[in-house]
């Protein structure tokens, strides 16, 4: 309508702003999934992190930080090979803290499960590596072509534990074991249930996250998934 007030554009802008804020509410927190800004109030780094470990030294990880999550966190002993890999990761990225990382990993897990069920490709693209995204996107497309609807709800997260870690140059991989209570239900085009059930089921998922620790992008992207 000529000369009319563009109300539709304002509504679209409000919806877009809401989605951005929702995404940042999970990924924008300093939970180990991003590097906090340096400032004058930041505590000095432990001098031991700046030198190679001497023979007989026991590698250390920072103490656990307070977490709002009620999920049980499992972090390997720093004397184990996985624990030593986490120490090396912290050596490259001093802001890394295992319990904070698990908080962020849990948030990403919930977002990915929800986004996959809703067919939210934009959110998945932001959280998944290219190859992993291709698999998720293909499954969403097949579901859409079949006229199916997916319902997935994470009712409770029982456990999030670091099972493996690796550092190759500045590229870190961390594998997390998630134990969650979920409802997963796929409905066919005619309304019948084609897979899953309304019942709450305990599921165990093994997800691997990857990040170049020297990259300006703070996101740990999902690079592999499997069920245990």
Coordinates of C-alpha atoms in Angstrom, one line a residue:
X1 CA 0.0 0.0 0.0
X2 CA 1.6 3.2 -1.1
X3 CA 2.7 5.5 1.7
X4 CA 1.6 3.0 4.3
X5 CA 3.5 2.4 7.5
X6 CA 5.7 -0.8 7.1
X7 CA 4.3 -2.7 10.0
X8 CA 5.2 -6.1 8.5
X9 CA 8.9 -5.1 8.3
X10 CA 8.9 -4.1 12.0
X11 CA 7.2 -7.4 13.0
X12 CA 9.9 -9.4 11.1
X13 CA 12.6 -7.3 12.7
X14 CA 11.2 -8.1 16.2
X15 CA 11.0 -11.8 15.5
X16 CA 14.6 -11.8 14.2
X17 CA 15.8 -10.0 17.3
X18 CA 14.1 -12.5 19.5
X19 CA 15.7 -15.5 17.7
X20 CA 19.2 -13.8 18.0
X21 CA 18.7 -13.2 21.7
X22 CA 17.6 -16.8 22.3
X23 CA 20.6 -18.2 20.5
X24 CA 23.0 -15.8 22.4
X25 CA 21.4 -16.7 25.7
X26 CA 22.9 -20.2 25.4
X27 CA 26.0 -19.7 23.3
X28 CA 26.9 -16.2 24.5
X29 CA 27.5 -17.2 28.2
X30 CA 31.1 -17.7 29.3
X31 CA 30.8 -21.5 29.9
X32 CA 34.0 -22.8 28.4
X33 CA 32.6 -22.7 24.9
X34 CA 34.0 -19.2 24.4
X35 CA 37.0 -17.1 25.3
X36 CA 36.2 -14.4 27.9
X37 CA 37.6 -10.9 27.2
X38 CA 40.9 -9.9 28.8
X39 CA 40.6 -7.1 31.3
X40 CA 42.5 -5.6 34.2
X41 CA 40.4 -7.6 36.8
X42 CA 41.3 -11.0 35.3
X43 CA 43.5 -13.0 37.7
X44 CA 47.1 -13.7 36.6
X45 CA 47.9 -17.0 35.0
X46 CA 49.5 -19.7 37.1
X47 CA 53.3 -19.5 36.3
X48 CA 53.4 -23.3 36.0
X49 CA 51.2 -23.1 32.9
X50 CA 54.0 -21.2 31.1
X51 CA 56.7 -23.8 31.5
X52 CA 57.0 -27.4 30.5
X53 CA 56.1 -29.8 33.3
X54 CA 59.2 -31.1 35.0
X55 CA 59.7 -34.8 35.7
X56 CA 57.7 -35.8 38.7
X57 CA 55.2 -32.9 38.4
X58 CA 51.5 -33.8 38.6
X59 CA 49.6 -31.9 35.9
X60 CA 46.8 -29.8 37.3
X61 CA 43.4 -28.6 36.1
X62 CA 41.7 -25.5 37.6
X63 CA 39.2 -26.2 40.4
X64 CA 35.6 -26.6 39.5
X65 CA 33.6 -23.5 39.1
X66 CA 30.1 -23.0 40.4
X67 CA 27.5 -24.3 38.0
X68 CA 23.8 -23.6 37.8
X69 CA 23.3 -27.1 36.2
X70 CA 22.1 -30.0 38.3
X71 CA 23.7 -32.4 35.8
X72 CA 26.4 -34.7 37.2
X73 CA 29.7 -33.8 35.6
X74 CA 32.4 -36.4 35.1
X75 CA 35.9 -35.0 34.5
X76 CA 38.9 -37.4 34.2
X77 CA 41.7 -37.4 36.7
X78 CA 44.5 -35.1 35.4
X79 CA 47.0 -38.0 35.8
X80 CA 45.2 -40.0 33.1
X81 CA 45.9 -39.6 29.4
X82 CA 42.6 -37.8 28.9
X83 CA 43.2 -35.5 31.9
X84 CA 46.7 -34.7 30.5
X85 CA 45.2 -33.8 27.1
X86 CA 42.8 -31.4 28.9
X87 CA 45.8 -29.8 30.7
X88 CA 47.5 -29.3 27.3
X89 CA 44.3 -27.7 25.9
X90 CA 44.3 -25.3 28.8
X91 CA 47.9 -24.5 28.0
X92 CA 46.9 -23.2 24.6
X93 CA 43.6 -21.6 25.8
X94 CA 44.0 -20.5 29.5
X95 CA 40.3 -19.7 29.7
X96 CA 39.4 -23.4 29.3
X97 CA 37.8 -25.0 32.3
X98 CA 36.3 -28.6 32.1
X99 CA 33.2 -28.0 34.2
X100 CA 32.4 -24.8 32.3
X101 CA 33.0 -26.6 29.1
X102 CA 30.5 -29.3 30.1
X103 CA 27.9 -26.6 31.0
X104 CA 28.3 -25.3 27.4
X105 CA 28.2 -28.7 25.9
X106 CA 25.0 -29.5 27.7
X107 CA 23.4 -26.3 26.4
X108 CA 24.5 -27.2 22.8
X109 CA 23.1 -30.7 23.2
X110 CA 19.7 -29.4 24.2
X111 CA 19.7 -26.8 21.3
X112 CA 20.8 -29.4 18.7
X113 CA 18.1 -31.9 19.8
X114 CA 15.4 -29.3 19.7
X115 CA 16.6 -27.7 16.4
X116 CA 16.7 -31.1 14.7
X117 CA 13.2 -32.0 15.8
X118 CA 11.9 -28.6 14.5
X119 CA 13.9 -28.7 11.3
X120 CA 15.7 -25.5 12.3
X121 CA 18.6 -25.6 9.8
X122 CA 19.9 -22.1 10.8
X123 CA 20.6 -23.1 14.4
X124 CA 22.1 -26.4 13.3
X125 CA 24.4 -24.7 10.8
X126 CA 25.8 -22.5 13.6
X127 CA 26.6 -25.5 15.9
X128 CA 27.6 -28.3 13.6
X129 CA 30.7 -28.9 11.4
X130 CA 30.0 -29.0 7.7
X131 CA 30.0 -32.8 7.3
X132 CA 27.9 -33.4 10.4
X133 CA 25.4 -30.7 9.3
X134 CA 25.1 -32.5 6.0
X135 CA 23.9 -35.7 7.8
X136 CA 21.4 -33.8 9.9
X137 CA 20.1 -31.8 7.0
X138 CA 19.6 -34.9 4.9
X139 CA 17.6 -36.5 7.7
X140 CA 15.4 -33.4 8.0
X141 CA 14.8 -33.3 4.3
X142 CA 13.8 -36.9 4.1
X143 CA 11.4 -36.4 7.0
X144 CA 9.9 -33.4 5.3
X145 CA 9.4 -35.2 2.0
X146 CA 7.7 -38.1 3.8
X147 CA 5.4 -35.6 5.6
X148 CA 6.6 -36.7 9.0
X149 CA 6.8 -34.6 12.1
X150 CA 9.4 -35.1 14.8
X151 CA 8.9 -34.4 18.5
X152 CA 12.0 -34.6 20.8
X153 CA 12.1 -33.3 24.4
X154 CA 15.0 -33.5 26.8
X155 CA 13.2 -34.0 30.0
X156 CA 16.3 -34.3 32.2
X157 CA 20.0 -34.5 31.9
X158 CA 21.5 -37.1 34.2
X159 CA 25.1 -36.9 33.3
X160 CA 27.7 -35.2 31.1
X161 CA 31.2 -36.6 31.2
X162 CA 34.4 -36.1 29.3
X163 CA 35.4 -39.4 27.7
X164 CA 38.2 -38.4 25.4
X165 CA 40.3 -35.4 24.5
X166 CA 43.0 -34.7 21.9
X167 CA 45.1 -31.7 20.9
X168 CA 46.7 -31.6 17.4
X169 CA 48.6 -28.3 17.1
X170 CA 45.9 -25.8 18.1
X171 CA 42.9 -28.0 17.1
X172 CA 41.2 -29.6 20.1
X173 CA 38.7 -32.4 20.2
X174 CA 36.7 -33.3 23.3
X175 CA 34.3 -36.2 23.4
X176 CA 31.4 -36.0 25.8
X177 CA 29.1 -38.7 27.1
X178 CA 25.5 -37.5 27.7
X179 CA 23.0 -39.5 29.7
X180 CA 19.5 -37.9 29.3
X181 CA 15.8 -38.7 29.8
X182 CA 14.0 -38.0 26.5
X183 CA 10.8 -38.3 24.6
X184 CA 11.3 -39.0 20.9
X185 CA 8.3 -39.5 18.7
X186 CA 7.9 -39.4 14.9
X187 CA 4.4 -38.9 13.5
X188 CA 3.5 -39.9 9.9
X189 CA 1.5 -37.7 7.5
X190 CA -1.7 -39.4 8.5
X191 CA -1.1 -38.7 12.2
X192 CA 0.0 -42.3 13.1
X193 CA 3.1 -42.9 15.1
X194 CA 5.8 -44.2 12.8
X195 CA 8.7 -44.3 15.3
X196 CA 9.3 -43.8 19.0
X197 CA 6.7 -43.4 21.8
X198 CA 5.3 -41.0 24.4
X199 CA 7.3 -42.7 27.1
X200 CA 10.3 -41.1 28.7
X201 CA 13.4 -43.1 27.8
X202 CA 17.0 -42.9 29.1
X203 CA 19.4 -42.4 26.2
X204 CA 23.2 -42.3 26.1
X205 CA 24.8 -40.2 23.3
X206 CA 28.5 -39.8 22.6
X207 CA 29.2 -36.4 20.9
X208 CA 32.6 -35.0 19.9
X209 CA 33.2 -31.2 19.8
X210 CA 36.0 -29.5 18.0
X211 CA 37.6 -26.1 18.0
X212 CA 40.7 -24.3 16.8
X213 CA 41.8 -22.7 20.0
X214 CA 43.6 -19.9 18.2
X215 CA 40.6 -19.1 16.1
X216 CA 38.6 -15.9 16.7
X217 CA 35.4 -18.0 16.5
X218 CA 34.6 -19.2 20.1
X219 CA 32.2 -22.0 19.0
X220 CA 33.0 -25.6 19.7
X221 CA 31.3 -27.3 16.8
X222 CA 29.8 -30.8 16.8
X223 CA 31.9 -33.1 14.5
X224 CA 30.6 -36.6 15.4
X225 CA 27.7 -38.3 17.1
X226 CA 26.8 -41.9 18.0
X227 CA 24.6 -43.7 20.5
X228 CA 26.0 -46.0 23.2

